[in-house]
Amino acid sequence: MDRILYNRPPPRPMEDLVSDYLARYDYSYTVKRAAKELARAFEGILVADLDRDRIEAFLNKRFPLPHLRASRWRTETILHAMLTLAVRERSLYRIPYWTRFHYKRVKGALAMKQFHPGEVELLIECADYHLKPIIAVMYVTGAGLRQTMMLQREHVILGRGQGLVIFPAARNCKSYVRPLHDYAVDQICLWLLRRHDDHPQLFLTQVGKPYSGNAKIGGKLGAAFLMARERCVAELVRRGYRERAEVMAQATPRWLRYNFANTLRRVYGMDARGIADAGMWEDVANVQRTYVASVPEIIEHQVRKLPLGQKLGDPPITV
């Protein structure tokens, strides 16, 4: 009636638009989290009443520049997509203008996401004491950051040669039991010896408090990882490994997962199915496409046998 008689969009709350947006596609955890945050921020506000002042007030308070630039850019993109859906469904005439932040991710030179022997150990030595066991567990199991941070004390069995870790059910609703290398066992034992608390969580923040929620894990550990990486880069330069220092300067916590897959493939010759089982991946094709940075063995064999570097007049080589 509002549209027909008064030529105006019908009243529709923002939380209704968010629910409709999320129901259209199985989005990633990051998109769902940002969309739900927008629903809470604009709860009770009609889509037609959303204006520049409300949007910029929320963004400036939630993502103060120059910090959280990537998060702000991602949230603005999701908000714009939802408002585009509202225009398409005729519950909004046009998308309100606001000063959008233009973010371009700075990418370093292309590098193989595989650490050389001793580099992760050096990174752990340069890390703060609360970060050491986290990196160690991700290093030896190939687990993701959130998957690792969900662990509690009861999920690990600490014994040299008998270490085990139980990863509780997460996004795919499956739990996994994986062996825990003695190196990670030692790092966890040293970490627990420093603690004098009764928290059931296996990992705590730098001030000895449990992490408040999965949504805050990446940001809280990001600064600590950057500091450890800077110290590791400086140490590699001091020891004369300048080229490896340039590679380490690009490393992120996710590189530990890439390193796990590449090491199993290039060092031990494991196929994609075995790597997926070991690293708790559901999609084998995703492992082959994204994580395993190597060409098929038949191509590598043939390329190395190419008749290159011959002298003039040499007979042709036939295969």
mmCIF file of C-alpha atoms in Angstrom:
data_model
loop_
_atom_site.group_PDB
_atom_site.id
_atom_site.type_symbol
_atom_site.label_atom_id
_atom_site.label_comp_id
_atom_site.label_asym_id
_atom_site.label_seq_id
_atom_site.Cartn_x
_atom_site.Cartn_y
_atom_site.Cartn_z
ATOM 1 C CA MET A 1 0.000 0.000 0.000
ATOM 2 C CA ASP A 2 2.807 2.449 0.806
ATOM 3 C CA ARG A 3 4.423 1.758 -2.543
ATOM 4 C CA ILE A 4 1.190 1.967 -4.572
ATOM 5 C CA LEU A 5 -0.584 4.875 -2.906
ATOM 6 C CA TYR A 6 2.241 7.051 -1.631
ATOM 7 C CA ASN A 7 5.116 5.932 -3.868
ATOM 8 C CA ARG A 8 7.376 5.185 -0.942
ATOM 9 C CA PRO A 9 9.107 1.988 0.151
ATOM 10 C CA PRO A 10 7.349 -0.064 2.822
ATOM 11 C CA PRO A 11 8.768 0.096 6.353
ATOM 12 C CA ARG A 12 11.344 -2.612 6.859
ATOM 13 C CA PRO A 13 13.767 -2.879 9.781
ATOM 14 C CA MET A 14 17.470 -3.403 9.143
ATOM 15 C CA GLU A 15 17.573 -6.717 11.025
ATOM 16 C CA ASP A 16 14.942 -8.066 8.596
ATOM 17 C CA LEU A 17 17.130 -7.033 5.653
ATOM 18 C CA VAL A 18 20.171 -8.695 7.225
ATOM 19 C CA SER A 19 18.269 -11.950 7.725
ATOM 20 C CA ASP A 20 17.118 -11.884 4.112
ATOM 21 C CA TYR A 21 20.653 -11.174 2.916
ATOM 22 C CA LEU A 22 22.190 -14.063 4.889
ATOM 23 C CA ALA A 23 19.476 -16.488 3.764
ATOM 24 C CA ARG A 24 20.343 -16.043 0.096
ATOM 25 C CA TYR A 25 23.748 -17.699 0.236
ATOM 26 C CA ASP A 26 25.958 -19.735 2.548
ATOM 27 C CA TYR A 27 28.425 -16.966 3.346
ATOM 28 C CA SER A 28 31.712 -17.366 5.168
ATOM 29 C CA TYR A 29 32.049 -16.905 8.909
ATOM 30 C CA THR A 30 33.584 -13.442 8.428
ATOM 31 C CA VAL A 31 30.667 -12.172 6.316
ATOM 32 C CA LYS A 32 28.088 -13.588 8.736
ATOM 33 C CA ARG A 33 29.850 -11.987 11.680
ATOM 34 C CA ALA A 34 29.983 -8.553 10.007
ATOM 35 C CA ALA A 35 26.356 -8.768 8.893
ATOM 36 C CA LYS A 36 25.146 -9.656 12.398
ATOM 37 C CA GLU A 37 27.180 -6.782 13.797
ATOM 38 C CA LEU A 38 25.429 -4.413 11.389
ATOM 39 C CA ALA A 39 22.066 -5.807 12.490
ATOM 40 C CA ARG A 40 22.893 -5.072 16.135
ATOM 41 C CA ALA A 41 24.242 -1.604 15.340
ATOM 42 C CA PHE A 42 21.116 -0.539 13.385
ATOM 43 C CA GLU A 43 18.554 -2.530 15.348
ATOM 44 C CA GLY A 44 15.127 -0.895 15.236
ATOM 45 C CA ILE A 45 16.074 1.487 12.397
ATOM 46 C CA LEU A 46 14.092 1.227 9.185
ATOM 47 C CA VAL A 47 15.990 0.625 5.962
ATOM 48 C CA ALA A 48 14.455 3.760 4.440
ATOM 49 C CA ASP A 49 15.630 5.848 7.412
ATOM 50 C CA LEU A 50 19.260 4.786 7.173
ATOM 51 C CA ASP A 51 21.207 7.897 6.209
ATOM 52 C CA ARG A 52 24.771 9.130 5.953
ATOM 53 C CA ASP A 53 24.970 10.403 9.525
ATOM 54 C CA ARG A 54 23.959 7.070 11.073
ATOM 55 C CA ILE A 55 26.280 5.062 8.840
ATOM 56 C CA GLU A 56 29.352 7.237 9.335
ATOM 57 C CA ALA A 57 28.743 7.536 13.080
ATOM 58 C CA PHE A 58 28.785 3.743 13.397
ATOM 59 C CA LEU A 59 31.809 3.245 11.130
ATOM 60 C CA ASN A 60 33.903 5.966 12.758
ATOM 61 C CA LYS A 61 33.215 4.607 16.219
ATOM 62 C CA ARG A 62 33.651 0.937 15.342
ATOM 63 C CA PHE A 63 36.617 1.268 12.949
ATOM 64 C CA PRO A 64 38.659 4.362 13.842
ATOM 65 C CA LEU A 65 41.195 5.196 11.143
ATOM 66 C CA PRO A 66 44.018 4.529 10.494
ATOM 67 C CA HIS A 67 43.450 1.325 12.486
ATOM 68 C CA LEU A 68 41.262 -1.583 11.333
ATOM 69 C CA ARG A 69 41.349 -0.422 7.727
ATOM 70 C CA ALA A 70 40.728 -3.832 6.184
ATOM 71 C CA SER A 71 37.868 -4.577 8.602
ATOM 72 C CA ARG A 72 36.201 -1.249 7.821
ATOM 73 C CA TRP A 73 36.515 -1.777 4.091
ATOM 74 C CA ARG A 74 35.007 -5.268 4.410
ATOM 75 C CA THR A 75 32.093 -4.058 6.549
ATOM 76 C CA GLU A 76 31.333 -1.193 4.151
ATOM 77 C CA THR A 77 31.314 -3.627 1.237
ATOM 78 C CA ILE A 78 28.854 -5.932 3.018
ATOM 79 C CA LEU A 79 26.603 -3.001 3.981
ATOM 80 C CA HIS A 80 26.586 -1.745 0.394
ATOM 81 C CA ALA A 81 25.657 -5.250 -0.841
ATOM 82 C CA MET A 82 22.729 -5.427 1.581
ATOM 83 C CA LEU A 83 21.475 -1.993 0.562
ATOM 84 C CA THR A 84 21.769 -3.013 -3.085
ATOM 85 C CA LEU A 85 19.528 -5.970 -2.276
ATOM 86 C CA ALA A 86 17.038 -3.593 -0.640
ATOM 87 C CA VAL A 87 16.938 -1.456 -3.794
ATOM 88 C CA ARG A 88 16.425 -4.561 -5.924
ATOM 89 C CA GLU A 89 13.541 -5.673 -3.694
ATOM 90 C CA ARG A 90 12.075 -2.145 -3.813
ATOM 91 C CA SER A 91 12.249 -1.568 -0.085
ATOM 92 C CA LEU A 92 14.711 1.297 -0.693
ATOM 93 C CA TYR A 93 14.777 3.861 -3.489
ATOM 94 C CA ARG A 94 18.473 4.499 -3.597
ATOM 95 C CA ILE A 95 21.547 3.741 -1.531
ATOM 96 C CA PRO A 96 22.462 6.640 0.768
ATOM 97 C CA TYR A 97 25.814 8.252 0.152
ATOM 98 C CA TRP A 98 28.578 8.090 2.737
ATOM 99 C CA THR A 99 32.320 8.631 2.556
ATOM 100 C CA ARG A 100 33.560 5.142 1.839
ATOM 101 C CA PHE A 101 37.083 4.098 2.703
ATOM 102 C CA HIS A 102 39.101 2.890 -0.271
ATOM 103 C CA TYR A 103 41.418 0.141 0.848
ATOM 104 C CA LYS A 104 43.962 -1.608 -1.303
ATOM 105 C CA ARG A 105 45.748 -4.524 0.279
ATOM 106 C CA VAL A 106 49.494 -4.223 0.023
ATOM 107 C CA LYS A 107 50.908 -7.443 -1.329
ATOM 108 C CA GLY A 108 54.511 -8.420 -1.133
ATOM 109 C CA ALA A 109 56.503 -10.318 -3.703
ATOM 110 C CA LEU A 110 55.249 -13.788 -4.548
ATOM 111 C CA ALA A 111 56.874 -16.276 -2.214
ATOM 112 C CA MET A 112 56.570 -19.967 -1.496
ATOM 113 C CA LYS A 113 54.613 -20.335 1.738
ATOM 114 C CA GLN A 114 56.990 -22.918 3.123
ATOM 115 C CA PHE A 115 59.483 -22.255 5.896
ATOM 116 C CA HIS A 116 63.016 -23.556 5.844
ATOM 117 C CA PRO A 117 64.203 -25.808 8.683
ATOM 118 C CA GLY A 118 64.621 -23.856 11.897
ATOM 119 C CA GLU A 119 62.736 -20.726 10.788
ATOM 120 C CA VAL A 120 59.517 -21.437 12.671
ATOM 121 C CA GLU A 121 61.556 -22.437 15.700
ATOM 122 C CA LEU A 122 63.313 -19.071 15.496
ATOM 123 C CA LEU A 123 59.956 -17.320 15.155
ATOM 124 C CA ILE A 124 58.742 -19.074 18.310
ATOM 125 C CA GLU A 125 61.896 -18.039 20.153
ATOM 126 C CA CYS A 126 61.177 -14.415 19.215
ATOM 127 C CA ALA A 127 57.511 -14.594 20.262
ATOM 128 C CA ASP A 128 56.020 -13.593 23.603
ATOM 129 C CA TYR A 129 55.547 -16.438 26.060
ATOM 130 C CA HIS A 130 51.748 -16.624 25.571
ATOM 131 C CA LEU A 131 52.155 -16.888 21.770
ATOM 132 C CA LYS A 132 54.829 -19.606 21.715
ATOM 133 C CA PRO A 133 52.546 -22.632 22.328
ATOM 134 C CA ILE A 134 49.913 -21.332 19.903
ATOM 135 C CA ILE A 135 52.374 -21.141 17.019
ATOM 136 C CA ALA A 136 53.840 -24.512 18.004
ATOM 137 C CA VAL A 137 50.459 -26.287 17.874
ATOM 138 C CA MET A 138 49.582 -24.732 14.519
ATOM 139 C CA TYR A 139 53.047 -25.598 13.216
ATOM 140 C CA VAL A 140 52.905 -29.321 13.997
ATOM 141 C CA THR A 141 49.217 -29.946 13.242
ATOM 142 C CA GLY A 142 48.364 -27.566 10.392
ATOM 143 C CA ALA A 143 45.289 -26.401 12.334
ATOM 144 C CA GLY A 144 43.712 -23.009 11.778
ATOM 145 C CA LEU A 145 43.927 -20.156 14.260
ATOM 146 C CA ARG A 146 40.360 -20.331 15.550
ATOM 147 C CA GLN A 147 40.501 -24.100 15.584
ATOM 148 C CA THR A 148 43.550 -23.905 17.830
ATOM 149 C CA MET A 149 42.153 -21.196 20.086
ATOM 150 C CA MET A 150 39.097 -23.311 20.928
ATOM 151 C CA LEU A 151 41.277 -25.830 22.761
ATOM 152 C CA GLN A 152 40.970 -26.350 26.482
ATOM 153 C CA ARG A 153 43.285 -28.119 28.892
ATOM 154 C CA GLU A 154 41.281 -31.326 28.693
ATOM 155 C CA HIS A 155 41.793 -31.474 24.919
ATOM 156 C CA VAL A 156 45.515 -32.265 25.076
ATOM 157 C CA ILE A 157 47.472 -35.237 26.356
ATOM 158 C CA LEU A 158 50.984 -34.127 27.207
ATOM 159 C CA GLY A 159 53.545 -36.896 27.116
ATOM 160 C CA ARG A 160 56.684 -37.184 25.051
ATOM 161 C CA GLY A 161 56.091 -39.711 22.306
ATOM 162 C CA GLN A 162 52.427 -39.998 23.272
ATOM 163 C CA GLY A 163 51.094 -36.456 22.820
ATOM 164 C CA LEU A 164 47.564 -36.088 21.439
ATOM 165 C CA VAL A 165 45.298 -33.151 20.744
ATOM 166 C CA ILE A 166 41.522 -33.231 20.275
ATOM 167 C CA PHE A 167 40.142 -30.450 18.098
ATOM 168 C CA PRO A 168 36.474 -29.949 19.048
ATOM 169 C CA ALA A 169 33.739 -29.596 16.474
ATOM 170 C CA ALA A 170 33.827 -26.263 14.673
ATOM 171 C CA ARG A 171 32.335 -25.066 11.382
ATOM 172 C CA ASN A 172 32.042 -28.486 9.733
ATOM 173 C CA CYS A 173 30.639 -30.029 12.955
ATOM 174 C CA LYS A 174 33.434 -32.598 13.094
ATOM 175 C CA SER A 175 36.000 -33.222 15.776
ATOM 176 C CA TYR A 176 39.493 -34.548 15.126
ATOM 177 C CA VAL A 177 42.129 -36.377 17.129
ATOM 178 C CA ARG A 178 45.665 -35.737 15.934
ATOM 179 C CA PRO A 179 49.131 -36.656 17.243
ATOM 180 C CA LEU A 180 51.018 -33.865 18.960
ATOM 181 C CA HIS A 181 54.709 -33.589 18.169
ATOM 182 C CA ASP A 182 57.121 -33.553 21.120
ATOM 183 C CA TYR A 183 58.193 -30.029 20.170
ATOM 184 C CA ALA A 184 54.658 -28.719 20.717
ATOM 185 C CA VAL A 185 54.312 -30.814 23.875
ATOM 186 C CA ASP A 186 57.379 -29.118 25.352
ATOM 187 C CA GLN A 187 56.114 -25.641 24.447
ATOM 188 C CA ILE A 188 52.713 -26.306 26.044
ATOM 189 C CA CYS A 189 54.315 -27.715 29.199
ATOM 190 C CA LEU A 190 56.521 -24.649 29.564
ATOM 191 C CA TRP A 191 53.487 -22.428 29.087
ATOM 192 C CA LEU A 192 51.414 -24.271 31.701
ATOM 193 C CA LEU A 193 54.257 -24.111 34.213
ATOM 194 C CA ARG A 194 54.118 -20.318 34.034
ATOM 195 C CA ARG A 195 50.421 -20.238 34.803
ATOM 196 C CA HIS A 196 48.856 -20.055 38.255
ATOM 197 C CA ASP A 197 45.165 -19.903 37.404
ATOM 198 C CA ASP A 198 42.135 -22.151 37.207
ATOM 199 C CA HIS A 199 40.943 -21.191 33.717
ATOM 200 C CA PRO A 200 39.983 -24.254 31.646
ATOM 201 C CA GLN A 201 41.165 -22.595 28.416
ATOM 202 C CA LEU A 202 44.500 -23.872 27.158
ATOM 203 C CA PHE A 203 45.582 -20.447 25.866
ATOM 204 C CA LEU A 204 45.220 -17.051 27.525
ATOM 205 C CA THR A 205 45.969 -13.477 26.615
ATOM 206 C CA GLN A 206 49.169 -11.699 27.546
ATOM 207 C CA VAL A 207 47.577 -10.473 30.780
ATOM 208 C CA GLY A 208 46.379 -13.950 31.758
ATOM 209 C CA LYS A 209 42.722 -13.584 30.784
ATOM 210 C CA PRO A 210 40.639 -15.914 28.576
ATOM 211 C CA TYR A 211 39.875 -14.704 25.087
ATOM 212 C CA SER A 212 36.419 -13.119 25.149
ATOM 213 C CA GLY A 213 35.234 -14.667 21.903
ATOM 214 C CA ASN A 214 36.206 -15.994 18.502
ATOM 215 C CA ALA A 215 35.479 -12.634 16.888
ATOM 216 C CA LYS A 216 38.322 -10.997 18.824
ATOM 217 C CA ILE A 217 40.983 -13.686 18.521
ATOM 218 C CA GLY A 218 42.620 -12.568 15.286
ATOM 219 C CA GLY A 219 42.975 -8.947 16.353
ATOM 220 C CA LYS A 220 44.358 -9.734 19.790
ATOM 221 C CA LEU A 221 46.980 -12.112 18.455
ATOM 222 C CA GLY A 222 47.775 -10.028 15.388
ATOM 223 C CA ALA A 223 49.893 -7.449 17.221
ATOM 224 C CA ALA A 224 51.804 -10.133 19.140
ATOM 225 C CA PHE A 225 52.513 -12.039 15.923
ATOM 226 C CA LEU A 226 53.736 -8.894 14.163
ATOM 227 C CA MET A 227 56.149 -8.175 17.000
ATOM 228 C CA ALA A 228 57.481 -11.732 16.902
ATOM 229 C CA ARG A 229 57.847 -11.534 13.131
ATOM 230 C CA GLU A 230 59.788 -8.265 13.312
ATOM 231 C CA ARG A 231 62.193 -9.735 15.859
ATOM 232 C CA CYS A 232 62.624 -12.866 13.737
ATOM 233 C CA VAL A 233 63.320 -10.814 10.600
ATOM 234 C CA ALA A 234 65.949 -8.766 12.419
ATOM 235 C CA GLU A 235 67.592 -11.934 13.716
ATOM 236 C CA LEU A 236 67.655 -13.519 10.255
ATOM 237 C CA VAL A 237 69.328 -10.393 8.862
ATOM 238 C CA ARG A 238 71.864 -10.423 11.682
ATOM 239 C CA ARG A 239 72.731 -14.044 10.910
ATOM 240 C CA GLY A 240 73.175 -13.326 7.200
ATOM 241 C CA TYR A 241 69.923 -14.791 5.823
ATOM 242 C CA ARG A 242 68.728 -11.593 4.182
ATOM 243 C CA GLU A 243 66.697 -13.292 1.429
ATOM 244 C CA ARG A 244 64.880 -15.489 3.918
ATOM 245 C CA ALA A 245 64.276 -12.422 6.074
ATOM 246 C CA GLU A 246 62.392 -10.807 3.173
ATOM 247 C CA VAL A 247 60.187 -13.896 2.934
ATOM 248 C CA MET A 248 59.618 -14.018 6.694
ATOM 249 C CA ALA A 249 58.545 -10.356 6.619
ATOM 250 C CA GLN A 250 55.457 -11.439 4.633
ATOM 251 C CA ALA A 251 54.505 -14.347 6.906
ATOM 252 C CA THR A 252 51.113 -14.523 8.600
ATOM 253 C CA PRO A 253 49.666 -17.090 11.014
ATOM 254 C CA ARG A 254 47.925 -18.727 8.049
ATOM 255 C CA TRP A 255 51.326 -19.498 6.529
ATOM 256 C CA LEU A 256 51.704 -22.233 9.141
ATOM 257 C CA ARG A 257 48.823 -24.062 7.489
ATOM 258 C CA TYR A 258 50.334 -23.595 4.039
ATOM 259 C CA ASN A 259 53.684 -24.773 5.380
ATOM 260 C CA PHE A 260 52.098 -27.941 6.768
ATOM 261 C CA ALA A 261 50.566 -28.854 3.398
ATOM 262 C CA ASN A 262 53.648 -27.970 1.347
ATOM 263 C CA THR A 263 55.992 -29.870 3.651
ATOM 264 C CA LEU A 264 53.896 -33.047 3.467
ATOM 265 C CA ARG A 265 53.762 -32.752 -0.316
ATOM 266 C CA ARG A 266 57.289 -31.699 -1.257
ATOM 267 C CA VAL A 267 59.286 -33.460 1.444
ATOM 268 C CA TYR A 268 57.285 -36.633 2.020
ATOM 269 C CA GLY A 269 55.460 -36.920 -1.326
ATOM 270 C CA MET A 270 51.988 -37.212 0.224
ATOM 271 C CA ASP A 271 49.032 -36.841 -2.136
ATOM 272 C CA ALA A 272 46.245 -34.294 -1.746
ATOM 273 C CA ARG A 273 43.889 -36.800 -0.105
ATOM 274 C CA GLY A 274 46.420 -37.648 2.574
ATOM 275 C CA ILE A 275 47.237 -33.981 3.156
ATOM 276 C CA ALA A 276 43.537 -33.170 3.525
ATOM 277 C CA ASP A 277 43.121 -35.914 6.127
ATOM 278 C CA ALA A 278 46.224 -34.864 8.049
ATOM 279 C CA GLY A 279 45.392 -31.150 8.010
ATOM 280 C CA MET A 280 41.642 -31.547 8.638
ATOM 281 C CA TRP A 281 40.503 -30.162 5.287
ATOM 282 C CA GLU A 282 37.094 -31.218 4.002
ATOM 283 C CA ASP A 283 37.666 -30.371 0.336
ATOM 284 C CA VAL A 284 40.523 -32.223 -1.349
ATOM 285 C CA ALA A 285 40.264 -30.008 -4.424
ATOM 286 C CA ASN A 286 40.743 -26.941 -2.235
ATOM 287 C CA VAL A 287 43.984 -28.412 -0.893
ATOM 288 C CA GLN A 288 45.276 -29.051 -4.392
ATOM 289 C CA ARG A 289 44.167 -25.650 -5.685
ATOM 290 C CA THR A 290 45.030 -23.377 -2.764
ATOM 291 C CA TYR A 291 47.460 -24.882 -0.302
ATOM 292 C CA VAL A 292 49.738 -27.208 -2.278
ATOM 293 C CA ALA A 293 52.099 -24.987 -4.274
ATOM 294 C CA SER A 294 53.640 -27.586 -6.576
ATOM 295 C CA VAL A 295 53.113 -28.778 -10.140
ATOM 296 C CA PRO A 296 52.116 -32.369 -10.837
ATOM 297 C CA GLU A 297 55.035 -34.773 -10.730
ATOM 298 C CA ILE A 298 54.696 -35.780 -14.390
ATOM 299 C CA ILE A 299 55.060 -32.147 -15.517
ATOM 300 C CA GLU A 300 58.068 -31.583 -13.266
ATOM 301 C CA HIS A 301 59.736 -34.747 -14.558
ATOM 302 C CA GLN A 302 59.235 -33.815 -18.225
ATOM 303 C CA VAL A 303 60.371 -30.200 -17.775
ATOM 304 C CA ARG A 304 63.607 -31.305 -16.138
ATOM 305 C CA LYS A 305 64.264 -33.638 -19.089
ATOM 306 C CA LEU A 306 63.888 -30.970 -21.781
ATOM 307 C CA PRO A 307 66.839 -31.025 -24.266
ATOM 308 C CA LEU A 308 68.119 -27.557 -23.428
ATOM 309 C CA GLY A 309 71.694 -26.308 -23.391
ATOM 310 C CA GLN A 310 72.870 -28.380 -26.392
ATOM 311 C CA LYS A 311 75.675 -27.412 -28.730
ATOM 312 C CA LEU A 312 75.182 -26.547 -32.367
ATOM 313 C CA GLY A 313 75.235 -29.714 -34.487
ATOM 314 C CA ASP A 314 74.274 -32.121 -31.678
ATOM 315 C CA PRO A 315 71.805 -34.796 -32.795
ATOM 316 C CA PRO A 316 68.204 -34.239 -31.674
ATOM 317 C CA ILE A 317 67.130 -36.116 -28.600
ATOM 318 C CA THR A 318 64.014 -38.224 -28.980
ATOM 319 C CA VAL A 319 61.967 -39.351 -26.032
#
